[in-house]
Amino acid sequence: MATVDLVIRGGLVVSPERVVAASVAIDGGQIVAVGHDDLMPAGREEFRADGLHLLPGAIDSHVHFRDPGYPHKETWKTGSAAAACGGVTTVFDMPNTKPATGTVEALRMKLKAAESSYVDFGIHALLGDDTVERLEELIEHGATSFKAFVGNTFGNLPAPTDGALLEAFEILAPLGYRTVVHAENSSIMARRGQRMQEAGRHDALAHLAARPEVCEIEAVSRIIHFAEWTGARVHIAHKSSADALWLVREAKRRGVDITVETCPQYLLLNTDDMLRLGGVLRLNPPIREPRHNQPLWDALLDGTVDMIATDHAPHAPEEKTGADIWSCDCGFPGVETQMTLMLSEVNKGRASLMDYVRWSAVAPAKAWGLYGRKGTIEVGADADIALVDLGRCGVLSNRQLHTVAKLSPWNGRPVQGTPVHTLVRGRFVMREGKLVEEAAGWGRSIKPVQCMPAPRPRNTDKATSAILATPPGVPADATPAEVVALYAQQKEEGWG
């Protein structure tokens, strides 16, 4: 084999099945060899990875980079820098920016902003009542997937009506694209929140009280029914409670194409932390009682929950520290801290390194039509690699974050295990723990390499598009009585 761009020698390569000592050769941004060091070609650059584990770069399918519209919270450059320094090599950005990513013009604005990205990216376009007619057009112009805010969130985007949601699923099912759903019942939450504020409740736990588990149970159930009826692919975002997990298990057993994410905050934090941190920890869905933590871990381990995401949602410090809980914006940064938090749990024996690779890279790559190109360290894949030091200890600090919004609930948390180098398509974007600033703009849309599995639409004869036309043989202006007479005539003549 001819000389290649880069050979990483002496590391431990991690897959969902095993950890093996191997070297990796990279050329033209892709992996061209994985195996014994003696079998590697010469590299124009040689990199020693002794003692380090090589993980497929994490794929975070849930970030809010706030760009365009809210540069005081985040930009594509700062958000993607945080991703790079957290071992994340691909992100999927949410549509509640300004303008919301629900038109081709808004999509173009976001793709323009993303030109400064350090990491590769997908764009979730908005699914709402006023975007249903534009779904195919948005796909044609670069959308990789969609997001439906069934529960209210930052930006106050209205929840789609059930009619619009079902029709959108009817359109997307034969196209094969997946829709992320923020699954909470917006009507229940709005009424309870208003009633509580009128009653004077503004304490740290009021946000949780306004969004009880039944909101998630009802919304997840509704989404499953719509997805099963249409054959649409759906993804439940930021699963926070134990209570609807059985619905997901049953849906998967029946063959519904549903994937689910949870986030480190729902695995590791609970209402005890909410009482300690207040508005800093306000997010949607809310941090819940301690009883939810272990069932979510169990669901990850048994495959009910497929993957880890972060819901990276930064705000300026003053937007998180208001006098009452209702005045504190929802969300906080997380894309930079996810990997080290989860590796710390691996070090504690809570899961294996192979489990983590499945949750952080393999499952999201499969869900978004990227597996084989991303999510794995094997020949033919993009060289998206996080080199991690499982023994390195530290303490998370707001000051070290690359996000604009340096306010995190993880501040002061001890960790063990951290990414020290990150490569995106064979280029270092973080090296020796430091951002490679000249790599800004290296990130590319994953749209050209996205390949979703063959779609499996259902009940297409009952879809909205199918019922808009008069049935064959029935005059378009026929009255109900004329239709009855025509049917009777057909029966007499042996047509039916």
Tab-separated table of N, CA and C in Angstrom, residues 194-258:
chain	number	residue	atom	x	y	z
A	194	GLN	N	-49.995	27.699	34.101
A	194	GLN	CA	-50.735	28.939	34.343
A	194	GLN	C	-51.401	28.929	35.717
A	195	ARG	N	-52.020	27.815	36.058
A	195	ARG	CA	-52.694	27.705	37.354
A	195	ARG	C	-51.695	27.860	38.501
A	196	MET	N	-50.543	27.295	38.357
A	196	MET	CA	-49.535	27.372	39.423
A	196	MET	C	-48.999	28.791	39.579
A	197	GLN	N	-48.762	29.457	38.456
A	197	GLN	CA	-48.261	30.821	38.550
A	197	GLN	C	-49.305	31.743	39.174
A	198	GLU	N	-50.560	31.526	38.821
A	198	GLU	CA	-51.631	32.323	39.431
A	198	GLU	C	-51.736	32.064	40.933
A	199	ALA	N	-51.385	30.861	41.342
A	199	ALA	CA	-51.429	30.511	42.758
A	199	ALA	C	-50.181	30.949	43.506
A	200	GLY	N	-49.198	31.496	42.792
A	200	GLY	CA	-48.002	32.014	43.441
A	200	GLY	C	-46.876	31.016	43.607
A	201	ARG	N	-46.937	29.889	42.919
A	201	ARG	CA	-45.840	28.917	43.021
A	201	ARG	C	-44.736	29.302	42.054
A	202	HIS	N	-43.552	29.521	42.573
A	202	HIS	CA	-42.407	29.868	41.733
A	202	HIS	C	-41.131	29.233	42.256
A	203	ASP	N	-41.270	28.173	43.063
A	203	ASP	CA	-40.123	27.487	43.658
A	203	ASP	C	-39.431	26.602	42.622
A	204	ALA	N	-38.299	26.032	42.992
A	204	ALA	CA	-37.478	25.256	42.073
A	204	ALA	C	-38.197	24.033	41.506
A	205	LEU	N	-39.112	23.445	42.283
A	205	LEU	CA	-39.791	22.233	41.837
A	205	LEU	C	-41.113	22.507	41.120
A	206	ALA	N	-41.473	23.777	40.959
A	206	ALA	CA	-42.728	24.111	40.296
A	206	ALA	C	-42.705	23.682	38.827
A	207	HIS	N	-41.558	23.819	38.179
A	207	HIS	CA	-41.452	23.429	36.769
A	207	HIS	C	-41.754	21.944	36.598
A	208	LEU	N	-41.239	21.116	37.490
A	208	LEU	CA	-41.524	19.685	37.452
A	208	LEU	C	-43.006	19.411	37.695
A	209	ALA	N	-43.583	20.110	38.667
A	209	ALA	CA	-44.990	19.876	38.996
A	209	ALA	C	-45.911	20.214	37.823
A	210	ALA	N	-45.490	21.138	36.981
A	210	ALA	CA	-46.306	21.514	35.820
A	210	ALA	C	-46.218	20.498	34.689
A	211	ARG	N	-45.227	19.603	34.751
A	211	ARG	CA	-44.980	18.662	33.650
A	211	ARG	C	-44.878	17.237	34.209
A	212	PRO	N	-45.958	16.708	34.789
A	212	PRO	CA	-45.905	15.376	35.387
A	212	PRO	C	-45.695	14.289	34.336
A	213	GLU	N	-45.371	13.102	34.811
A	213	GLU	CA	-45.056	11.993	33.913
A	213	GLU	C	-46.174	11.679	32.934
A	214	VAL	N	-47.417	11.928	33.317
A	214	VAL	CA	-48.530	11.613	32.421
A	214	VAL	C	-48.424	12.388	31.107
A	215	CYS	N	-47.797	13.572	31.136
A	215	CYS	CA	-47.596	14.335	29.896
A	215	CYS	C	-46.742	13.537	28.911
A	216	GLU	N	-45.719	12.885	29.415
A	216	GLU	CA	-44.835	12.089	28.577
A	216	GLU	C	-45.517	10.784	28.158
A	217	ILE	N	-46.200	10.155	29.087
A	217	ILE	CA	-46.885	8.895	28.787
A	217	ILE	C	-47.885	9.083	27.648
A	218	GLU	N	-48.722	10.116	27.756
A	218	GLU	CA	-49.755	10.351	26.740
A	218	GLU	C	-49.126	10.664	25.393
A	219	ALA	N	-48.120	11.546	25.380
A	219	ALA	CA	-47.541	11.968	24.109
A	219	ALA	C	-46.781	10.834	23.432
A	220	VAL	N	-46.018	10.062	24.196
A	220	VAL	CA	-45.301	8.926	23.616
A	220	VAL	C	-46.290	7.931	23.018
A	221	SER	N	-47.378	7.667	23.737
A	221	SER	CA	-48.393	6.743	23.233
A	221	SER	C	-48.981	7.248	21.923
A	222	ARG	N	-49.290	8.525	21.868
A	222	ARG	CA	-49.890	9.107	20.655
A	222	ARG	C	-48.925	9.007	19.461
A	223	ILE	N	-47.677	9.322	19.705
A	223	ILE	CA	-46.683	9.270	18.634
A	223	ILE	C	-46.523	7.837	18.129
A	224	ILE	N	-46.504	6.885	19.037
A	224	ILE	CA	-46.380	5.488	18.639
A	224	ILE	C	-47.548	5.077	17.761
A	225	HIS	N	-48.763	5.457	18.150
A	225	HIS	CA	-49.939	5.092	17.348
A	225	HIS	C	-49.857	5.680	15.948
A	226	PHE	N	-49.480	6.956	15.833
A	226	PHE	CA	-49.388	7.594	14.516
A	226	PHE	C	-48.290	6.945	13.668
A	227	ALA	N	-47.150	6.643	14.313
A	227	ALA	CA	-46.039	6.028	13.583
A	227	ALA	C	-46.403	4.621	13.120
A	228	GLU	N	-47.058	3.867	13.981
A	228	GLU	CA	-47.429	2.504	13.624
A	228	GLU	C	-48.457	2.505	12.485
A	229	TRP	N	-49.394	3.410	12.513
A	229	TRP	CA	-50.435	3.479	11.487
A	229	TRP	C	-49.846	3.829	10.121
A	230	THR	N	-48.914	4.765	10.108
A	230	THR	CA	-48.381	5.272	8.839
A	230	THR	C	-47.122	4.548	8.374
A	231	GLY	N	-46.421	3.885	9.299
A	231	GLY	CA	-45.129	3.309	8.965
A	231	GLY	C	-44.002	4.324	9.006
A	232	ALA	N	-44.250	5.487	9.603
A	232	ALA	CA	-43.226	6.531	9.678
A	232	ALA	C	-42.158	6.164	10.703
A	233	ARG	N	-40.964	6.675	10.477
A	233	ARG	CA	-39.868	6.501	11.434
A	233	ARG	C	-39.875	7.670	12.417
A	234	VAL	N	-39.816	7.353	13.706
A	234	VAL	CA	-39.845	8.402	14.723
A	234	VAL	C	-38.730	8.186	15.738
A	235	HIS	N	-38.400	9.272	16.391
A	235	HIS	CA	-37.342	9.265	17.411
A	235	HIS	C	-37.832	10.080	18.602
A	236	ILE	N	-37.889	9.470	19.770
A	236	ILE	CA	-38.322	10.166	20.977
A	236	ILE	C	-37.124	10.862	21.598
A	237	ALA	N	-37.192	12.177	21.697
A	237	ALA	CA	-36.088	12.960	22.246
A	237	ALA	C	-36.102	12.927	23.775
A	238	HIS	N	-34.930	13.150	24.347
A	238	HIS	CA	-34.687	13.362	25.789
A	238	HIS	C	-35.676	12.638	26.706
A	239	LYS	N	-35.658	11.307	26.655
A	239	LYS	CA	-36.534	10.505	27.523
A	239	LYS	C	-36.122	10.727	28.974
A	240	SER	N	-37.083	11.197	29.772
A	240	SER	CA	-36.749	11.615	31.139
A	240	SER	C	-37.362	10.760	32.227
A	241	SER	N	-38.399	9.984	31.878
A	241	SER	CA	-39.123	9.266	32.926
A	241	SER	C	-39.115	7.769	32.676
A	242	ALA	N	-39.315	7.025	33.756
A	242	ALA	CA	-39.407	5.571	33.664
A	242	ALA	C	-40.768	5.115	33.162
A	243	ASP	N	-41.774	5.981	33.245
A	243	ASP	CA	-43.156	5.534	33.159
A	243	ASP	C	-43.626	5.137	31.768
A	244	ALA	N	-43.043	5.663	30.721
A	244	ALA	CA	-43.493	5.311	29.373
A	244	ALA	C	-42.569	4.311	28.690
A	245	LEU	N	-41.599	3.787	29.412
A	245	LEU	CA	-40.661	2.851	28.799
A	245	LEU	C	-41.362	1.590	28.303
A	246	TRP	N	-42.390	1.158	29.028
A	246	TRP	CA	-43.099	-0.057	28.612
A	246	TRP	C	-43.788	0.148	27.267
A	247	LEU	N	-44.236	1.369	27.002
A	247	LEU	CA	-44.857	1.662	25.709
A	247	LEU	C	-43.851	1.495	24.573
A	248	VAL	N	-42.636	1.938	24.813
A	248	VAL	CA	-41.590	1.814	23.802
A	248	VAL	C	-41.239	0.344	23.588
A	249	ARG	N	-41.097	-0.395	24.678
A	249	ARG	CA	-40.764	-1.824	24.554
A	249	ARG	C	-41.815	-2.558	23.726
A	250	GLU	N	-43.075	-2.286	24.020
A	250	GLU	CA	-44.152	-2.950	23.283
A	250	GLU	C	-44.173	-2.528	21.818
A	251	ALA	N	-43.917	-1.257	21.565
A	251	ALA	CA	-43.904	-0.779	20.179
A	251	ALA	C	-42.783	-1.441	19.390
A	252	LYS	N	-41.611	-1.536	19.981
A	252	LYS	CA	-40.492	-2.188	19.297
A	252	LYS	C	-40.801	-3.662	19.044
A	253	ARG	N	-41.449	-4.300	19.999
A	253	ARG	CA	-41.812	-5.710	19.830
A	253	ARG	C	-42.749	-5.881	18.631
A	254	ARG	N	-43.612	-4.889	18.405
A	254	ARG	CA	-44.556	-4.965	17.290
A	254	ARG	C	-43.936	-4.538	15.965
A	255	GLY	N	-42.719	-4.047	15.991
A	255	GLY	CA	-42.045	-3.663	14.757
A	255	GLY	C	-42.129	-2.202	14.394
A	256	VAL	N	-42.604	-1.354	15.306
A	256	VAL	CA	-42.637	0.084	15.041
A	256	VAL	C	-41.199	0.591	14.948
A	257	ASP	N	-40.916	1.399	13.939
A	257	ASP	CA	-39.561	1.930	13.755
A	257	ASP	C	-39.383	3.158	14.639
A	258	ILE	N	-39.120	2.897	15.900
A	258	ILE	CA	-38.974	3.958	16.888
A	258	ILE	C	-37.612	3.845	17.561
